[in-house]
Short mmCIF file of N, CA and C and ligand atoms in Angstrom, two decimals:
data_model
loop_
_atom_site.label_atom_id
_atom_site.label_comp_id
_atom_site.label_asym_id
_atom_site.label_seq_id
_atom_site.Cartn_x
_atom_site.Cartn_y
_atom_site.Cartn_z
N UNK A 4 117.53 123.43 103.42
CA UNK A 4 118.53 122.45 103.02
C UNK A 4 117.93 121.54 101.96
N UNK A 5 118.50 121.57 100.91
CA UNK A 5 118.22 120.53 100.30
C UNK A 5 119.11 118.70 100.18
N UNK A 6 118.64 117.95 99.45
CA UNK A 6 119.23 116.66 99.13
C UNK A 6 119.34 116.49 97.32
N UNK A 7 120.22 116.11 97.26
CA UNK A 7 120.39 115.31 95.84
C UNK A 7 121.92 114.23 95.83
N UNK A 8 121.07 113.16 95.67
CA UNK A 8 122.07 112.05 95.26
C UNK A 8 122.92 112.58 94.68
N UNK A 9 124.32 111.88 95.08
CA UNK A 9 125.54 111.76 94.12
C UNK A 9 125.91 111.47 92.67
N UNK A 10 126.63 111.37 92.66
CA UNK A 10 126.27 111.32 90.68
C UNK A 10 126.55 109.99 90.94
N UNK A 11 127.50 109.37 91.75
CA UNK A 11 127.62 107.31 91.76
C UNK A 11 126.09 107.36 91.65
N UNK A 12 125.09 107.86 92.71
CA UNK A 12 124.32 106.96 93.61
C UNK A 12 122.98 107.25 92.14
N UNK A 13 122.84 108.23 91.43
CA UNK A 13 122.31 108.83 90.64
C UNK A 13 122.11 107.68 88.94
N UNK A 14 123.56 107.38 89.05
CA UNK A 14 124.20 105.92 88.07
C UNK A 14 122.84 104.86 88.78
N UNK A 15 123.53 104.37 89.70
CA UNK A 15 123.39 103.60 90.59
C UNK A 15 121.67 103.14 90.38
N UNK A 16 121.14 104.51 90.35
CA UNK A 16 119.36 104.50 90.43
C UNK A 16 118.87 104.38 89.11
N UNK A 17 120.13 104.97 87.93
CA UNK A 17 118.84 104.05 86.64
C UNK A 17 119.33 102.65 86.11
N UNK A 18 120.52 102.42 86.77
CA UNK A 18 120.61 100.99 86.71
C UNK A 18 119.36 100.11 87.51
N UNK A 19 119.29 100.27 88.54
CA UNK A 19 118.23 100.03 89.17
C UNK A 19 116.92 99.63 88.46
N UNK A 20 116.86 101.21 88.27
CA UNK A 20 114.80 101.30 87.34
C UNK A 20 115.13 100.12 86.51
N UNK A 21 115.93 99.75 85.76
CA UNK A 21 116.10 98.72 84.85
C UNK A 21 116.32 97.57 85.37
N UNK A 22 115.79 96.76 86.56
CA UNK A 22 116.32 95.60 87.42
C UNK A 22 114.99 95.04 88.07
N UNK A 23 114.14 96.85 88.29
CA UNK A 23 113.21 96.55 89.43
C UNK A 23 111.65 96.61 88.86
N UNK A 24 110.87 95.87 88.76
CA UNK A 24 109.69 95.79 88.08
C UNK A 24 109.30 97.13 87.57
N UNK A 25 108.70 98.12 89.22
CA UNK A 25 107.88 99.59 89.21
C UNK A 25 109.32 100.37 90.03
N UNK A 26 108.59 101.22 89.54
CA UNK A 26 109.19 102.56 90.40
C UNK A 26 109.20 102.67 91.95
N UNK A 27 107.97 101.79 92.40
CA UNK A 27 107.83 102.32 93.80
C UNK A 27 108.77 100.96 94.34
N UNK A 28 109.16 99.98 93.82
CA UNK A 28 110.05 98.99 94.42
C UNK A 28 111.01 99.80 94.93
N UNK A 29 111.24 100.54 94.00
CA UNK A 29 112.86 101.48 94.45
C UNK A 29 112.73 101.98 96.19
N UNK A 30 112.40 102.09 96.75
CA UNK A 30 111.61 103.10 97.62
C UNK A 30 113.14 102.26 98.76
N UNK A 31 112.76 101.07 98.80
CA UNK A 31 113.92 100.55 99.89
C UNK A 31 115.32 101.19 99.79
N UNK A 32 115.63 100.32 98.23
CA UNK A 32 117.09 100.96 97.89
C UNK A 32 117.43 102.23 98.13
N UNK A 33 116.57 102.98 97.32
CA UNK A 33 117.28 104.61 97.54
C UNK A 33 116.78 105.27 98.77
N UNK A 34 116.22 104.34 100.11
CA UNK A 34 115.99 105.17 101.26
C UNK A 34 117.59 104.39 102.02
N UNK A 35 117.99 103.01 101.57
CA UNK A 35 119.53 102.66 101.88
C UNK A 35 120.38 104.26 101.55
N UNK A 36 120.57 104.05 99.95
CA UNK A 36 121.06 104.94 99.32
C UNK A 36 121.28 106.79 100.39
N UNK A 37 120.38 107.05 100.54
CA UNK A 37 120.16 107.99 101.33
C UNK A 37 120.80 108.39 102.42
N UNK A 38 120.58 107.00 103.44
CA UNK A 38 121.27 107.18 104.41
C UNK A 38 122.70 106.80 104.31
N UNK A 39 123.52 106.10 103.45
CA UNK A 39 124.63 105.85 103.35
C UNK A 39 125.22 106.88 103.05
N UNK A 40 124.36 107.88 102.05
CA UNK A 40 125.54 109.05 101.66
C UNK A 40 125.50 110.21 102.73
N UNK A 41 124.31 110.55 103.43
CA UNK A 41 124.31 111.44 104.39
C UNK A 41 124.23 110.71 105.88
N UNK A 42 124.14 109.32 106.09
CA UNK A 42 124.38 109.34 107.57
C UNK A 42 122.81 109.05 108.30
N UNK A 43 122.24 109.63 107.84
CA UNK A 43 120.39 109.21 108.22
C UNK A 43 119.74 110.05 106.98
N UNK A 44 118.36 109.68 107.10
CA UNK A 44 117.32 109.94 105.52
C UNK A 44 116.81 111.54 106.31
N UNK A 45 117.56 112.47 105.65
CA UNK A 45 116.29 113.86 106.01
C UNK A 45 115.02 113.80 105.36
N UNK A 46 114.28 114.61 105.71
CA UNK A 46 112.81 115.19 104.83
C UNK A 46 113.17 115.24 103.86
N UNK A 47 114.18 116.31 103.25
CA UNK A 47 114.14 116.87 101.60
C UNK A 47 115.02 115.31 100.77
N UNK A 48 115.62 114.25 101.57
CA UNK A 48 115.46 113.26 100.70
C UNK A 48 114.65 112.48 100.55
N UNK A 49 113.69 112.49 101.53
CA UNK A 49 112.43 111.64 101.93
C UNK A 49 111.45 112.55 100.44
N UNK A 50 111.41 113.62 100.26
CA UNK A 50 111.09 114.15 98.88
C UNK A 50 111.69 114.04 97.78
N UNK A 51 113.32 113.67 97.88
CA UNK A 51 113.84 113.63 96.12
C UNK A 51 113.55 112.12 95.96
N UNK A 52 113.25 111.07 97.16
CA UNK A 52 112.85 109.52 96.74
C UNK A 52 111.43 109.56 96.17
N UNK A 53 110.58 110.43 96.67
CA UNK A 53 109.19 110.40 96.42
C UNK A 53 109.16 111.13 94.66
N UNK A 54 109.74 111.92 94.32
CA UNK A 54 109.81 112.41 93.11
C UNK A 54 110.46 111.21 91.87
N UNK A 55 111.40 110.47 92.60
CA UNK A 55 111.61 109.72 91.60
C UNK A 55 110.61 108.09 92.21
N UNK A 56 110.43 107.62 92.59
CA UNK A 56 109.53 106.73 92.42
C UNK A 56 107.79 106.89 92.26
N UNK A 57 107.81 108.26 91.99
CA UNK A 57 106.73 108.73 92.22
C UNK A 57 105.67 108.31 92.85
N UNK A 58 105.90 108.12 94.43
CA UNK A 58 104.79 108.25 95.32
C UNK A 58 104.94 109.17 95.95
N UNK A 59 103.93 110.02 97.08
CA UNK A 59 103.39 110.83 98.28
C UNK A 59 104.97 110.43 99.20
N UNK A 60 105.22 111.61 99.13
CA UNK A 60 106.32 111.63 100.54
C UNK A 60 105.68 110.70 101.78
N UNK A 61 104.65 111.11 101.83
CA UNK A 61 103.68 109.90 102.96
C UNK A 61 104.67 108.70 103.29
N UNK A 62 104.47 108.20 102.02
CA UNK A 62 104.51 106.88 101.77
C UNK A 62 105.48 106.33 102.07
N UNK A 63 106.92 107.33 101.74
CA UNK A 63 107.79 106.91 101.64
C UNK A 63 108.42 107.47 103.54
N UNK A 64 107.74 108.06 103.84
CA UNK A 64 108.01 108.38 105.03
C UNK A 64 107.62 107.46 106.08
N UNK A 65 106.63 106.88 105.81
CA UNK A 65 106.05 105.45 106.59
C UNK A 65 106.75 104.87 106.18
N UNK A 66 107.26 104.40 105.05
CA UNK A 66 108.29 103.04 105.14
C UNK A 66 109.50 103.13 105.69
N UNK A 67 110.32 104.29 105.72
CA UNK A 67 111.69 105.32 106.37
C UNK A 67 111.30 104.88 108.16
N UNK A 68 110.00 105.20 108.43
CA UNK A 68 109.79 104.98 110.32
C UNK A 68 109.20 104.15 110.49
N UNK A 69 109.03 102.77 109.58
CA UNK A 69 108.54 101.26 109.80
C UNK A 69 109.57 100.43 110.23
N UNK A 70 110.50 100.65 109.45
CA UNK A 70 111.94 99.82 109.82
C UNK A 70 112.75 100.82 110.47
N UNK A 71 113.30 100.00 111.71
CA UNK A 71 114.07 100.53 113.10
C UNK A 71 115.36 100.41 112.36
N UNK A 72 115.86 100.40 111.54
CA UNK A 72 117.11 100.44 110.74
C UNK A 72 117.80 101.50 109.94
N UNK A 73 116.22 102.51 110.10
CA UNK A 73 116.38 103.97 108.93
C UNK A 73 116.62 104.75 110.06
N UNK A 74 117.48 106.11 109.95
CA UNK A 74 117.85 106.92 110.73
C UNK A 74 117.33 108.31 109.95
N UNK A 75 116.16 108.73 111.03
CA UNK A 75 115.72 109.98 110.13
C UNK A 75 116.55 111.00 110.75
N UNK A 76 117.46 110.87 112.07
CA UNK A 76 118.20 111.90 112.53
C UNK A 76 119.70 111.86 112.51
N UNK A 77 120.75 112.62 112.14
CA UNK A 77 121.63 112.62 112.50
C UNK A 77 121.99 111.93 113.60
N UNK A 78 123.31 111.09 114.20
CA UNK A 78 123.79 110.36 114.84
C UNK A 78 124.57 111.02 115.39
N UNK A 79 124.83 111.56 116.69
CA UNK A 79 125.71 112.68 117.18
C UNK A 79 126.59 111.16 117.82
N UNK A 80 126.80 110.39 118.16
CA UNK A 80 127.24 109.26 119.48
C UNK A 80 127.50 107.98 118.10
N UNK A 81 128.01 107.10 118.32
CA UNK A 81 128.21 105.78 117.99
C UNK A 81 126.77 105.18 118.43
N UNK A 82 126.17 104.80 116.91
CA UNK A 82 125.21 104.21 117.66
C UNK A 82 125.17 102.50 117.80
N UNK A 83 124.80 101.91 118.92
CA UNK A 83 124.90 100.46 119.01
C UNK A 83 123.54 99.89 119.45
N UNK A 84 123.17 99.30 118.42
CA UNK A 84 121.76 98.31 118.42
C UNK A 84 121.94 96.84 119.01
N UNK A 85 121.25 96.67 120.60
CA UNK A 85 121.60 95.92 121.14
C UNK A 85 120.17 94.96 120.73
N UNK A 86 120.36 93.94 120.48
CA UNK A 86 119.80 92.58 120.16
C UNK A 86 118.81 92.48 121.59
N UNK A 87 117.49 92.42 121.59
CA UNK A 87 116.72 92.24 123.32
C UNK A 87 115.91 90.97 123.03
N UNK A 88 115.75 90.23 121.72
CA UNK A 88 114.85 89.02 121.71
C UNK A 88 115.57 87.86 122.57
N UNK A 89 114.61 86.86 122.62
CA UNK A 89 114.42 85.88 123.73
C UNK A 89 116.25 85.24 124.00
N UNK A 90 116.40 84.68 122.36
CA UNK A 90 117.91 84.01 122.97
C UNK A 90 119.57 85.03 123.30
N UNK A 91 118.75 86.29 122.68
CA UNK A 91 120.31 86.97 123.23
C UNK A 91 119.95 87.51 125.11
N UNK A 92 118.93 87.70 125.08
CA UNK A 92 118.30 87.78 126.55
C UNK A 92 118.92 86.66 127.41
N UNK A 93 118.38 85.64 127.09
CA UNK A 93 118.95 84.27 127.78
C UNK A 93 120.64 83.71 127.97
N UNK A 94 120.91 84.64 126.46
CA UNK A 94 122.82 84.45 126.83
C UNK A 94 123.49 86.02 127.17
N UNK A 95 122.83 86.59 128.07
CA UNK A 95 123.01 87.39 128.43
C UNK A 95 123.38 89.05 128.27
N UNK A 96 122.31 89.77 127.62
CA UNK A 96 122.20 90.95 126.69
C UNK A 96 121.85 91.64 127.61
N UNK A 97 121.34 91.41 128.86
CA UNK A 97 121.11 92.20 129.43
C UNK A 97 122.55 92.87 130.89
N UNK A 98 123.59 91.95 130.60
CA UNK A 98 124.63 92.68 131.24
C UNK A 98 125.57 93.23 130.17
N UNK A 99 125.41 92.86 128.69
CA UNK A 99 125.97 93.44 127.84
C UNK A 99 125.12 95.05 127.92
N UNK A 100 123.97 94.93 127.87
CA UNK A 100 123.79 96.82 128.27
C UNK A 100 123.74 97.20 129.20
N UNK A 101 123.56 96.71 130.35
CA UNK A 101 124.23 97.46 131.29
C UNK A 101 126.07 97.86 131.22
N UNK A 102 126.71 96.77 130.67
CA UNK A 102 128.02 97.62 130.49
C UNK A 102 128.33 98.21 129.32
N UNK A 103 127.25 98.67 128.29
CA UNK A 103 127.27 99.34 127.54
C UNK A 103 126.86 100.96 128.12
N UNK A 104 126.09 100.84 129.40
CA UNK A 104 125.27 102.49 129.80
C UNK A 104 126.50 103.23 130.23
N UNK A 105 127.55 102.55 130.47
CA UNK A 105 128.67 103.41 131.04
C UNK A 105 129.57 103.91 129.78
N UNK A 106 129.52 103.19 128.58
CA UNK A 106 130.41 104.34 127.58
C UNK A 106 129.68 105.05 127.09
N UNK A 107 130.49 106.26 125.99
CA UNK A 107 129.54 107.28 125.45
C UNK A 107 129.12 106.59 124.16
N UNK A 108 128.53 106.02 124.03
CA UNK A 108 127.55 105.60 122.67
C UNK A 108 125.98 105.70 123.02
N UNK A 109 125.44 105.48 121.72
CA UNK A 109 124.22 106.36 122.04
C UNK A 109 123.43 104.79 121.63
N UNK A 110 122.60 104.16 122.48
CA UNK A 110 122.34 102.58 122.72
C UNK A 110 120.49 102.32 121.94
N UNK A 111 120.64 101.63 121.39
CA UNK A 111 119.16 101.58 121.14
C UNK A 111 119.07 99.70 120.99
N UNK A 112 117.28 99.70 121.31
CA UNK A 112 117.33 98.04 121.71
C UNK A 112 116.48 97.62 120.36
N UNK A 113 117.14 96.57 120.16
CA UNK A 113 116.15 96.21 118.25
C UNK A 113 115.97 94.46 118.72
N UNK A 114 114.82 94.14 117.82
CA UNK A 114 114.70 92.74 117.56
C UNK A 114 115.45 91.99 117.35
N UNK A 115 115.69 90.97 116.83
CA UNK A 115 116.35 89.66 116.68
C UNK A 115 117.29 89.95 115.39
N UNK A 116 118.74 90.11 115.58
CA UNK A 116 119.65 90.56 114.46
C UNK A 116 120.14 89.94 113.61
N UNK A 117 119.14 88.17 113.70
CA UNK A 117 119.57 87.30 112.75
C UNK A 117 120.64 86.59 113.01
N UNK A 118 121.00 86.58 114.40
CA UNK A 118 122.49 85.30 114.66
C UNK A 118 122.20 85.15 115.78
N UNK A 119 121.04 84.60 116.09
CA UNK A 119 120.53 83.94 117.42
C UNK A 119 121.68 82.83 118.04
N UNK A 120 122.37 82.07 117.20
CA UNK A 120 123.14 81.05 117.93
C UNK A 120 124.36 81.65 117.98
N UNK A 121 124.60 82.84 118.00
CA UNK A 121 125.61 83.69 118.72
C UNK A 121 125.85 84.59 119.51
N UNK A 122 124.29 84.19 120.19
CA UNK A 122 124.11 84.98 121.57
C UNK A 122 124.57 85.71 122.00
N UNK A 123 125.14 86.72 122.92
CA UNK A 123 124.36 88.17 122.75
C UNK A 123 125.03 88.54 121.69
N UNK A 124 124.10 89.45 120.94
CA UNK A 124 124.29 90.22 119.49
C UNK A 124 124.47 91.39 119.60
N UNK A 125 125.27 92.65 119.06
CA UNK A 125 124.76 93.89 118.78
C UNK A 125 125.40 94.11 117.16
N UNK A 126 124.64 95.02 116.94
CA UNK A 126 125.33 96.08 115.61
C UNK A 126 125.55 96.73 115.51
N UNK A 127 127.08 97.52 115.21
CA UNK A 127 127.73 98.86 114.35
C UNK A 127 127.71 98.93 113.10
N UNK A 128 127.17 100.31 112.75
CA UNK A 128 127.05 100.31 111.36
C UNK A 128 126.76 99.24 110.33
N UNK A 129 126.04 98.51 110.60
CA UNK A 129 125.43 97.19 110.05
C UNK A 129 126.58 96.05 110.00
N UNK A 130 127.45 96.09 110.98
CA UNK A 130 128.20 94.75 111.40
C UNK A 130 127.32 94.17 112.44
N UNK A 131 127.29 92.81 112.89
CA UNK A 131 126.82 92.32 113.66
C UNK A 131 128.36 91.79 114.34
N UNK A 132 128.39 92.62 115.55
CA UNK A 132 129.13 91.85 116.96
C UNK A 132 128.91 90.36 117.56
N UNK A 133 129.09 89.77 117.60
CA UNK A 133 128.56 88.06 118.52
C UNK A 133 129.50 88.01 119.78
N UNK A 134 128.23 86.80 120.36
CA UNK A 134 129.20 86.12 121.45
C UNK A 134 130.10 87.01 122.45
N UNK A 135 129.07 88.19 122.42
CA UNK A 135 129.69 89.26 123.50
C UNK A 135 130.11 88.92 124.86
N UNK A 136 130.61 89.65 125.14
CA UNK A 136 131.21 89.56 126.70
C UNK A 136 131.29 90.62 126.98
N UNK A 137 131.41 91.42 128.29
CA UNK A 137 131.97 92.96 128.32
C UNK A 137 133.31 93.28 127.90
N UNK A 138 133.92 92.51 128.27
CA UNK A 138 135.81 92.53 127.39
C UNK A 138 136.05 92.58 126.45
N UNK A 139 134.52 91.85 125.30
CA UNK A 139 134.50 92.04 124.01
C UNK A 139 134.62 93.41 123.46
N UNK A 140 132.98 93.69 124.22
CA UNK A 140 132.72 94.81 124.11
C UNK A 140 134.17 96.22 124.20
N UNK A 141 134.51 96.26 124.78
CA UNK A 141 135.20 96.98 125.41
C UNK A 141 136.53 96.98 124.11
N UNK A 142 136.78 96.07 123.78
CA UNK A 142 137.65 95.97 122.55
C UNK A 142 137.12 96.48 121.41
N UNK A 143 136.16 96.08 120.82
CA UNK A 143 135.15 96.33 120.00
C UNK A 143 135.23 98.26 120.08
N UNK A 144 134.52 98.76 120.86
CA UNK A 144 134.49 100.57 121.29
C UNK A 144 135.82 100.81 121.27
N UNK A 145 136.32 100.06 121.73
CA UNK A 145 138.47 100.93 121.95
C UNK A 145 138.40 100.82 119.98
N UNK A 146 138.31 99.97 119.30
CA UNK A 146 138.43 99.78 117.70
C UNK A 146 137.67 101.21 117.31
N UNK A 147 136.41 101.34 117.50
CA UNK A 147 135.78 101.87 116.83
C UNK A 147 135.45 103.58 117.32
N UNK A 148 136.16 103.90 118.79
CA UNK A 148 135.71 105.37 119.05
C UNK A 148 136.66 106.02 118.87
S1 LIG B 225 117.78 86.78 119.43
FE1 LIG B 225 119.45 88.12 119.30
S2 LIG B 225 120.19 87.78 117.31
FE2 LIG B 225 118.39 86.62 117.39
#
């Protein structure tokens, strides 16, 4: 299987080179880029990023499984990133996943999602949910499955 950007996303990247000091800055954007058009970053794009910023697939593969935000696998389930740092803990994240284990989404637990004073947090597709409740919740999945 191979990968190659879209012709937008292709635009998109020499606008870029012209914005971003080096080449290897790019490495964030077009591992975004990546997963937006296919859904998570495979290998053979984890190689067409390394060809154009010209670094070691390595490299760019450590930065792809540094941040809990890159999806090197296909997503078979809805996935929902439940917030586990101290203040969504304390306003209660931990009965938000427990009534998350009972629908079919596929649950993963991440750091602090940046809206601490909206206690418990999760994210779909890079929305941030607040101020959960299970009823929320439950509205929220009826919207989105
Ligand atoms: S602690 Fe959950 S969003 Fe910050």
């Amino acid at each position: 299987m191979s990968f190659q950007f879209s012709d937008d996303n292709l635009k998109q990247i020499e606008f870029l080179k012209t914005r971003y000091p080096s080449l290897d800055a790019l490495s964030l954007p077009l591992l975004w880029m990546a997963q937006y058009q296919d859904g998570f970053i495979s290998l053979e794009a984890i190689d067409e990023i390394s060809k154009i910023t010209k670094l070691p697939p390595m490299e760019i593969y450590r930065v792809a499984t540094f941040y809990t935000m890159f999806k090197l696998q296909k997503q078979e389930k809805l996935l929902v990133s439940v917030c586990k740092t101290l203040s969504c803990k304390l306003c209660g994240s931990d009965e938000i996943l427990d009534h998350l284990k009972s629908k079919d989404v596929e649950i993963e637990y991440v750091e602090c999602l940046g809206s601490c004073g909206t206690s418990p947090v999760m994210q779909i597709k890079d929305v941030n949910y607040e101020n959960l409740t299970p009823q929320k919740v439950d509205d929220i999945l009826e919207e989105l499955l």
